[in-house]
Coordinates of C-alpha atoms in Angstrom, one line a residue:
M1 CA -56.8 43.4 -24.9
D2 CA -55.4 40.1 -23.8
T3 CA -55.1 37.0 -25.9
E4 CA -53.9 33.7 -25.4
S5 CA -50.4 34.4 -26.8
G6 CA -50.1 37.9 -25.4
R7 CA -51.2 41.6 -25.1
I8 CA -52.2 43.6 -28.0
R9 CA -53.0 47.4 -28.3
G10 CA -55.6 48.3 -31.0
S11 CA -57.1 51.8 -32.3
L12 CA -60.7 53.4 -31.2
A13 CA -62.6 55.8 -33.5
G14 CA -66.4 56.2 -34.4
G15 CA -67.3 53.6 -31.7
V16 CA -65.5 50.8 -33.0
R17 CA -62.4 49.3 -31.8
R18 CA -59.8 47.8 -34.4
F19 CA -57.2 45.2 -34.1
L20 CA -54.9 44.7 -36.9
G21 CA -52.6 42.1 -37.8
V22 CA -53.3 39.8 -34.8
P23 CA -51.6 36.6 -35.2
Y24 CA -53.5 33.2 -34.9
A25 CA -50.7 31.0 -36.1
A26 CA -47.0 31.4 -36.5
A27 CA -45.7 32.7 -39.7
P28 CA -45.5 29.9 -42.3
F29 CA -42.0 30.2 -43.8
G30 CA -38.4 29.0 -43.1
A31 CA -38.6 25.1 -41.4
L32 CA -42.8 26.0 -41.1
R33 CA -43.2 26.7 -44.9
F34 CA -45.5 24.1 -46.8
R35 CA -46.3 22.6 -43.4
P36 CA -49.7 23.2 -41.2
P37 CA -50.3 25.8 -39.0
Q38 CA -48.5 25.9 -36.2
P39 CA -49.1 27.8 -32.7
V40 CA -48.1 31.1 -32.2
P41 CA -45.4 31.6 -30.1
S42 CA -45.8 34.1 -27.2
W43 CA -44.5 37.6 -27.1
P44 CA -43.5 39.8 -24.1
G45 CA -44.8 43.1 -23.7
E46 CA -47.6 44.7 -25.6
R47 CA -48.1 44.0 -29.7
D48 CA -48.8 46.8 -31.9
C49 CA -52.1 45.6 -33.6
T50 CA -53.1 49.4 -34.9
T51 CA -51.8 48.4 -38.6
P52 CA -52.7 46.1 -41.2
G53 CA -50.9 42.4 -40.9
A54 CA -48.7 41.0 -43.6
T55 CA -50.8 39.7 -46.6
S56 CA -50.3 36.1 -48.3
P57 CA -48.0 36.7 -51.3
Q58 CA -50.1 37.5 -54.4
L59 CA -50.0 39.1 -57.9
P60 CA -52.6 41.9 -58.2
Y61 CA -55.4 41.5 -61.0
A62 CA -54.8 42.2 -64.5
G63 CA -56.2 41.7 -67.9
G64 CA -59.0 44.1 -67.5
M65 CA -60.3 43.1 -63.8
E66 CA -57.6 45.3 -62.0
R67 CA -60.1 48.1 -62.6
L68 CA -62.8 46.5 -60.5
L69 CA -61.1 44.4 -57.8
G70 CA -58.6 46.1 -55.6
S71 CA -55.2 44.3 -53.9
V72 CA -53.2 45.5 -51.3
S73 CA -49.8 43.8 -50.5
V74 CA -48.2 44.3 -47.1
P75 CA -44.8 42.6 -46.7
G76 CA -43.7 40.3 -44.2
E77 CA -43.5 36.6 -42.4
E78 CA -46.6 36.7 -40.3
I79 CA -49.1 36.4 -42.7
L80 CA -51.3 34.3 -40.3
N81 CA -53.2 37.1 -38.9
L82 CA -56.7 38.4 -38.2
A83 CA -58.0 41.9 -38.7
I84 CA -61.1 42.6 -35.9
W85 CA -63.7 45.2 -35.4
A86 CA -65.3 45.3 -32.3
P87 CA -67.8 47.7 -30.8
E88 CA -66.3 50.1 -28.2
R89 CA -69.4 49.4 -26.3
R90 CA -69.4 46.1 -24.6
D91 CA -72.9 44.9 -23.3
A92 CA -73.7 42.6 -20.3
A93 CA -74.6 40.1 -23.4
L94 CA -72.3 38.8 -25.4
A95 CA -72.1 39.6 -29.4
P96 CA -72.5 38.0 -32.1
V97 CA -69.3 37.2 -34.1
I98 CA -68.7 37.0 -38.2
V99 CA -65.7 35.3 -39.5
W100 CA -65.3 36.6 -42.8
I101 CA -63.2 34.9 -45.6
H102 CA -62.4 36.2 -48.7
G103 CA -62.8 35.0 -51.8
G104 CA -60.0 35.7 -54.9
S105 CA -59.7 32.5 -56.6
L106 CA -57.7 30.9 -53.9
S107 CA -54.7 33.4 -54.9
R108 CA -55.8 36.9 -54.4
G109 CA -57.5 39.0 -51.5
S110 CA -56.7 40.2 -47.9
N111 CA -58.3 41.3 -44.7
A112 CA -56.4 44.9 -45.7
L113 CA -58.8 45.5 -48.3
E114 CA -61.0 48.5 -47.9
A115 CA -64.0 46.7 -49.2
Y116 CA -63.6 44.4 -46.2
D117 CA -63.7 47.0 -43.7
G118 CA -66.0 45.5 -40.8
T119 CA -66.6 48.8 -39.4
R120 CA -70.4 48.9 -40.4
F121 CA -70.9 45.5 -38.9
A122 CA -69.4 46.4 -35.7
R123 CA -71.4 49.8 -35.4
D124 CA -74.7 47.2 -35.8
G125 CA -73.4 45.3 -33.0
V126 CA -71.6 42.2 -34.3
I127 CA -67.9 41.5 -33.8
F128 CA -66.3 41.0 -37.4
I129 CA -63.2 39.1 -38.3
G130 CA -61.3 39.1 -41.4
V131 CA -58.9 36.2 -42.1
N132 CA -56.0 36.0 -44.2
Y133 CA -54.6 32.5 -45.3
R134 CA -52.1 31.2 -47.5
L135 CA -53.1 31.9 -51.2
G136 CA -52.1 30.1 -54.4
A137 CA -48.7 28.0 -54.4
E138 CA -48.3 28.7 -50.7
G139 CA -51.7 27.5 -49.6
F140 CA -52.9 25.2 -52.3
S141 CA -50.1 23.3 -54.0
V142 CA -50.4 19.3 -54.6
F143 CA -47.4 17.4 -53.3
A144 CA -46.5 13.8 -53.4
D145 CA -44.3 14.7 -50.4
G146 CA -46.6 17.6 -48.2
E147 CA -50.2 18.1 -47.0
A148 CA -52.6 19.4 -49.3
N149 CA -55.4 22.2 -48.3
L150 CA -53.2 24.3 -46.4
G151 CA -54.9 27.4 -46.4
L152 CA -57.9 25.5 -45.5
A153 CA -56.2 24.3 -42.6
D154 CA -55.1 27.9 -41.7
Q155 CA -59.1 28.9 -41.7
I156 CA -59.6 26.0 -39.3
A157 CA -57.0 27.1 -37.4
A158 CA -58.1 30.8 -37.1
L159 CA -61.6 29.6 -36.5
R160 CA -60.0 27.7 -32.9
W161 CA -58.4 30.4 -32.0
V162 CA -61.6 32.5 -32.5
R163 CA -63.7 29.9 -30.1
R164 CA -60.9 30.2 -27.8
N165 CA -60.3 34.0 -27.7
I166 CA -63.1 36.0 -28.9
W167 CA -64.7 36.4 -25.7
A168 CA -62.2 38.9 -24.1
F169 CA -63.4 41.1 -27.3
G170 CA -66.9 40.6 -25.9
G171 CA -68.0 38.4 -28.6
D172 CA -69.9 35.2 -28.0
P173 CA -68.1 32.0 -28.9
S174 CA -71.4 30.2 -29.4
R175 CA -72.4 32.7 -31.8
V176 CA -69.8 32.6 -34.6
T177 CA -71.1 33.2 -38.1
V178 CA -68.5 31.9 -40.9
M179 CA -69.1 33.9 -44.4
G180 CA -67.4 34.0 -47.5
E181 CA -68.1 34.6 -51.2
S182 CA -66.7 33.0 -54.3
A183 CA -63.5 31.1 -53.2
G184 CA -64.4 31.7 -49.6
A185 CA -67.9 30.3 -50.1
I186 CA -66.2 27.4 -51.4
T187 CA -63.9 26.6 -48.5
I188 CA -66.8 27.4 -46.1
A189 CA -68.9 24.7 -48.1
A190 CA -65.6 22.4 -47.1
L191 CA -65.6 23.1 -43.6
L192 CA -69.4 22.6 -43.4
A193 CA -69.1 19.3 -44.8
R194 CA -66.4 18.3 -42.0
P195 CA -67.3 16.2 -39.3
D196 CA -66.3 18.7 -36.9
A197 CA -67.9 21.7 -38.4
A198 CA -70.2 22.4 -35.4
S199 CA -67.0 23.1 -33.2
L200 CA -65.5 25.4 -35.6
F201 CA -68.8 27.6 -35.9
D202 CA -72.7 27.8 -35.9
R203 CA -73.9 29.4 -38.8
A204 CA -72.4 29.9 -42.1
I205 CA -73.1 32.4 -44.9
M206 CA -72.2 31.0 -48.5
Q207 CA -72.0 34.2 -51.1
S208 CA -71.7 32.9 -54.8
G209 CA -69.5 29.8 -54.1
P210 CA -70.7 26.2 -54.7
P211 CA -69.1 23.0 -52.7
D212 CA -66.4 21.7 -54.6
A213 CA -63.5 20.3 -54.5
K214 CA -61.2 18.2 -57.4
P215 CA -59.4 14.6 -57.3
A216 CA -55.5 15.4 -56.4
K217 CA -54.4 14.4 -59.8
T218 CA -56.8 17.5 -61.1
A219 CA -56.2 20.0 -58.1
G220 CA -52.5 19.3 -58.4
A221 CA -52.4 20.4 -62.4
V222 CA -51.4 24.0 -61.7
T223 CA -48.3 22.7 -59.4
R224 CA -47.2 20.4 -62.0
R225 CA -47.2 23.0 -64.6
M226 CA -45.4 25.3 -62.0
A227 CA -42.5 22.8 -61.8
K228 CA -42.3 22.3 -65.6
L229 CA -41.7 26.1 -65.8
L230 CA -39.2 26.2 -63.1
G231 CA -37.5 23.2 -63.8
V232 CA -38.1 21.7 -60.4
A233 CA -40.0 18.7 -59.1
P234 CA -43.4 19.1 -57.9
L235 CA -41.9 18.6 -54.4
R236 CA -42.6 20.3 -51.1
A237 CA -39.1 20.2 -50.7
T238 CA -38.1 21.8 -54.0
F239 CA -40.5 24.2 -53.8
A240 CA -39.6 25.5 -50.2
E241 CA -36.4 26.1 -52.0
L242 CA -37.9 28.9 -54.2
S243 CA -38.5 32.6 -53.2
P244 CA -42.4 33.5 -53.1
A245 CA -41.5 35.8 -55.7
R246 CA -40.3 32.7 -58.2
L247 CA -43.5 31.1 -57.6
L248 CA -45.7 33.8 -58.3
D249 CA -43.8 34.4 -61.3
A250 CA -44.9 30.9 -62.5
Q251 CA -48.1 30.6 -60.9
R252 CA -49.1 33.6 -63.2
R253 CA -47.5 31.9 -66.2
A254 CA -49.5 28.5 -65.5
T255 CA -52.7 30.0 -65.1
A256 CA -52.9 32.8 -67.9
G257 CA -56.2 32.9 -69.4
T258 CA -58.0 30.6 -66.9
T259 CA -61.6 32.1 -65.5
P260 CA -64.1 30.3 -63.2
I261 CA -66.6 30.1 -66.0
T262 CA -64.4 29.4 -69.1
G263 CA -62.2 26.9 -67.0
G264 CA -58.3 26.4 -67.5
P265 CA -55.6 25.4 -64.7
A266 CA -56.4 26.9 -61.3
F267 CA -55.9 26.5 -57.6
A268 CA -58.6 24.3 -55.8
L269 CA -59.4 22.1 -52.9
T270 CA -58.1 18.6 -53.2
L271 CA -60.2 15.6 -52.2
G272 CA -59.3 12.8 -50.3
T273 CA -56.9 14.5 -47.6
E274 CA -57.5 15.2 -44.0
T275 CA -59.0 18.5 -44.7
V276 CA -61.3 17.5 -47.1
P277 CA -62.0 13.7 -46.7
R278 CA -64.9 13.5 -49.2
H279 CA -66.2 15.6 -52.0
P280 CA -68.2 18.6 -50.1
M281 CA -71.5 18.6 -52.0
A282 CA -71.8 14.6 -51.5
A283 CA -71.2 15.2 -47.7
L284 CA -73.6 17.8 -47.3
T285 CA -76.5 16.3 -49.7
G286 CA -75.8 13.2 -47.2
G287 CA -76.5 15.0 -44.1
A288 CA -73.2 16.7 -43.1
G289 CA -73.7 20.0 -41.5
S290 CA -77.1 20.1 -41.7
G291 CA -77.8 21.0 -37.7
I292 CA -76.0 24.5 -38.7
P293 CA -78.6 26.9 -40.2
V294 CA -77.4 28.6 -43.6
L295 CA -77.6 31.4 -45.9
M296 CA -76.3 31.1 -49.6
G297 CA -77.1 32.5 -52.8
A298 CA -75.5 34.0 -56.1
N299 CA -75.9 36.8 -58.3
T300 CA -77.9 36.7 -61.5
E301 CA -75.1 37.5 -64.1
E302 CA -72.2 35.8 -62.2
Y303 CA -70.5 35.8 -65.0
R304 CA -70.2 39.2 -66.5
L305 CA -67.5 40.0 -64.3
W306 CA -65.0 37.6 -66.1
F307 CA -66.6 38.4 -69.6
V308 CA -67.3 42.1 -70.1
P309 CA -63.8 43.4 -68.7
T310 CA -61.9 41.0 -70.8
G311 CA -63.8 41.3 -74.2
L312 CA -64.9 37.7 -73.7
L313 CA -68.6 38.5 -74.0
A314 CA -68.4 39.1 -77.6
K315 CA -66.0 36.3 -78.5
I316 CA -68.2 33.3 -77.4
G317 CA -69.5 31.6 -80.4
R318 CA -71.3 28.6 -81.2
A319 CA -68.5 26.1 -80.8
H320 CA -68.2 27.0 -77.0
I321 CA -71.7 26.4 -76.7
A322 CA -71.2 23.1 -78.3
V323 CA -68.4 22.1 -76.1
A324 CA -70.4 22.8 -72.7
M325 CA -73.6 21.0 -74.2
A326 CA -71.1 17.8 -75.1
K327 CA -68.8 18.1 -71.7
F328 CA -71.8 18.9 -69.2
G329 CA -74.6 16.9 -70.9
I330 CA -76.8 20.2 -71.9
S331 CA -79.7 19.2 -73.8
P332 CA -80.6 21.0 -76.8
G333 CA -83.8 21.7 -75.2
T334 CA -82.4 23.3 -72.1
V335 CA -80.1 25.6 -74.7
R336 CA -83.6 26.7 -76.8
L337 CA -85.2 27.4 -73.5
Y338 CA -82.7 29.6 -71.9
R339 CA -82.5 31.4 -75.5
R340 CA -86.8 31.8 -75.8
N341 CA -86.4 33.6 -72.2
R342 CA -83.7 35.8 -73.0
P343 CA -85.3 37.3 -76.1
G344 CA -82.1 39.6 -78.1
A345 CA -79.7 37.7 -76.0
G346 CA -76.2 37.2 -77.7
L347 CA -74.1 33.9 -77.6
G348 CA -71.8 35.2 -74.9
E349 CA -75.4 36.2 -72.5
L350 CA -76.5 32.9 -73.7
F351 CA -73.5 31.1 -72.6
G352 CA -72.8 33.1 -69.5
A353 CA -76.6 32.2 -68.0
L354 CA -75.6 28.6 -68.7
A355 CA -72.6 28.6 -67.0
T356 CA -73.9 30.4 -64.0
D357 CA -76.7 28.3 -63.3
L358 CA -74.9 25.2 -64.0
L359 CA -71.8 26.4 -61.6
L360 CA -73.4 27.9 -59.0
R361 CA -77.5 28.5 -58.9
I362 CA -78.5 25.1 -59.5
P363 CA -75.9 23.2 -56.8
L364 CA -77.1 25.9 -54.2
N365 CA -80.9 24.8 -55.1
K366 CA -80.1 21.4 -54.9
L367 CA -78.2 21.6 -51.7
A368 CA -81.1 23.5 -50.0
D369 CA -83.6 20.8 -51.5
A370 CA -81.2 17.8 -50.0
R371 CA -81.2 19.5 -46.3
L372 CA -84.9 19.6 -46.4
R373 CA -84.9 15.9 -46.4
V374 CA -82.5 15.4 -43.3
P375 CA -85.2 15.0 -40.2
G376 CA -84.6 18.0 -37.8
A377 CA -82.3 20.0 -40.5
A378 CA -81.5 23.5 -39.5
P379 CA -83.1 25.9 -42.3
S380 CA -81.6 27.1 -45.1
F381 CA -81.8 30.5 -46.5
V382 CA -81.6 31.3 -50.2
Y383 CA -81.2 34.5 -52.2
E384 CA -80.6 36.4 -55.5
F385 CA -78.9 39.6 -55.9
A386 CA -80.4 40.9 -59.2
W387 CA -79.5 44.3 -59.1
R388 CA -77.9 45.3 -62.2
S389 CA -74.5 48.0 -61.9
P390 CA -74.7 50.3 -64.9
V391 CA -71.2 50.5 -65.0
D392 CA -69.5 49.2 -68.4
G393 CA -72.5 46.5 -68.6
L394 CA -71.4 44.2 -65.8
G395 CA -75.2 43.8 -64.5
A396 CA -75.5 41.9 -61.7
C397 CA -72.2 40.2 -61.8
H398 CA -70.0 38.4 -59.6
A399 CA -68.9 40.4 -56.6
L400 CA -71.5 43.0 -56.8
E401 CA -73.2 42.2 -53.8
L402 CA -70.0 42.7 -51.6
G403 CA -70.5 46.6 -51.3
F404 CA -74.2 46.3 -50.2
V405 CA -73.3 43.6 -47.6
F406 CA -70.6 45.3 -45.8
D407 CA -72.6 48.8 -46.2
N408 CA -69.8 50.2 -47.5
I409 CA -70.7 51.1 -51.1
E410 CA -68.6 54.5 -50.9
S411 CA -65.4 52.1 -50.8
E412 CA -63.1 52.6 -54.2
E413 CA -63.8 49.0 -55.1
A414 CA -67.6 49.2 -54.4
V415 CA -67.8 52.2 -56.7
A416 CA -65.6 50.9 -59.5
M417 CA -68.1 48.2 -59.5
A418 CA -71.7 49.9 -58.9
G419 CA -70.7 53.4 -59.7
P420 CA -71.4 56.4 -57.6
D421 CA -75.0 56.1 -57.1
A422 CA -75.9 52.8 -56.1
P423 CA -78.9 52.6 -54.0
R424 CA -78.5 53.3 -50.3
R425 CA -81.7 51.6 -49.3
L426 CA -80.2 48.2 -50.9
A427 CA -77.1 48.4 -48.8
T428 CA -78.9 49.6 -45.7
D429 CA -81.7 46.5 -46.0
M430 CA -79.2 44.1 -47.1
H431 CA -76.3 44.3 -44.5
A432 CA -79.2 44.5 -42.1
A433 CA -80.3 40.9 -42.9
W434 CA -76.8 39.6 -42.8
V435 CA -76.3 41.0 -39.3
R436 CA -80.0 39.6 -38.2
F437 CA -78.6 36.3 -39.4
A438 CA -75.8 36.3 -37.7
A439 CA -77.4 37.5 -34.4
T440 CA -80.2 35.2 -34.7
G441 CA -79.7 32.7 -37.3
D442 CA -82.9 34.1 -39.1
P443 CA -82.1 36.9 -42.1
G444 CA -85.7 38.2 -42.6
W445 CA -87.2 36.0 -45.1
P446 CA -89.1 32.6 -45.2
A447 CA -86.6 29.5 -45.0
W448 CA -86.4 27.2 -47.7
S449 CA -89.3 25.1 -48.4
P450 CA -90.8 22.9 -50.9
E451 CA -92.2 26.0 -52.3
R452 CA -88.4 27.5 -52.9
P453 CA -88.8 31.0 -51.4
V454 CA -85.9 32.9 -52.7
K455 CA -85.2 36.7 -51.6
V456 CA -84.5 38.7 -54.8
W457 CA -82.2 41.6 -53.9
D458 CA -83.2 44.0 -57.4
G459 CA -82.9 47.4 -55.4
A460 CA -86.8 47.6 -56.3
A461 CA -89.3 45.2 -54.8
D462 CA -86.6 43.3 -52.7
A463 CA -89.1 40.7 -52.5
V464 CA -89.4 36.8 -51.9
V465 CA -89.9 35.2 -55.0
L466 CA -91.2 31.5 -55.1
A467 CA -89.2 29.1 -57.3
P468 CA -87.9 31.9 -59.7
R469 CA -87.4 30.7 -63.0
E470 CA -88.7 27.2 -62.5
D471 CA -89.1 26.3 -65.8
E472 CA -84.9 26.3 -66.1
R473 CA -84.4 24.9 -62.8
A474 CA -86.5 22.2 -64.1
R475 CA -84.5 21.0 -66.7
W476 CA -81.3 20.3 -64.1
R477 CA -81.1 16.9 -62.6

């Protein structure tokens, strides 16, 4: 297979061609460390792309999360690479393409994880591409003497590579869907908000991640804390002199105890930069990206991924709810309504329901509403993943839907979260909807309208529900 930088050799099994560790940008180390991505130098001969490429420096999950979320570490400096799954059979018509941006709080994840294997997408006629991008301090540090959002710049470079090269794999460069979950969805929202979004992709899938970015002072809190722990200045030049291992150790200490629900120092996209010039939510609700079809949604009990394994569910008290009410302007009437709608729920569950809606469901509803107001806007499709895992009280938690979207419920990570008896039909149907969206721009249920149709994936009826929990949604303005 020929790419713009040279010839690559992949593998073939079960009717699927695999090309792993395909570089889309130069190794970001040495003189290129903490610099924007640069073109890949050409190579002579044929490059072996039969094994996973190097992964961005990262630490495995801890604090109970390691039982549910996997981690893979592949050594090497060529971390800006792609994993590509393509159908063996090449039809006359070019195939739709999905580019997968993994989650992991901008500090973990890779295209080498079994949970992100694209075989089932390729089996169903889609070319599936997983992107490795810089994570943690390497990708999202904020320096006075350097550029921010380098991990996001990597994603842009990867998407441009796909536009230029995917035809060689049988892919249609005019039918590229970018798809991401959690932090991956947050970065996709930022990409969708860019003026050049349509030059990068044609459709977008955002799973459990809202449009968000922070001012440089807020986004740089982790960098400053790491610098203090390391005894150095928070500058590109000084961080570039430190090994990835030293940065990871400081990163671990600087972010200890942080969760997306309870907050704390964490990596984030930085506002006011070349890559994120405006707040993504403001740009998107103002009409940016309105010409691109979007599929988006969240899980009913997102909070349980962080609250259950860590024991936080039982530790949340009235003081936590009071602080949240003051910080986010949540009225006593809203709290009473949520409590009334959840008889028997504990304070942790009440806090989690409020946080899930505040951080995810309501922002995505508002985005879908705003797109309706743009004349001629492309359709938006909204879903809710409501199937409840029987494992350790996880319920319909964050990331649970991934095994179903990938039709990969037998993977080790999917079994850890959903158990060994996850409903096969739910995986078949959900995966098929994502494939349809990539191929046609329509997943198979009504587009968002003033009636607010939501496809609820619960493993039973999997029905379209009009304005679910409207009494609660109406409380958020």
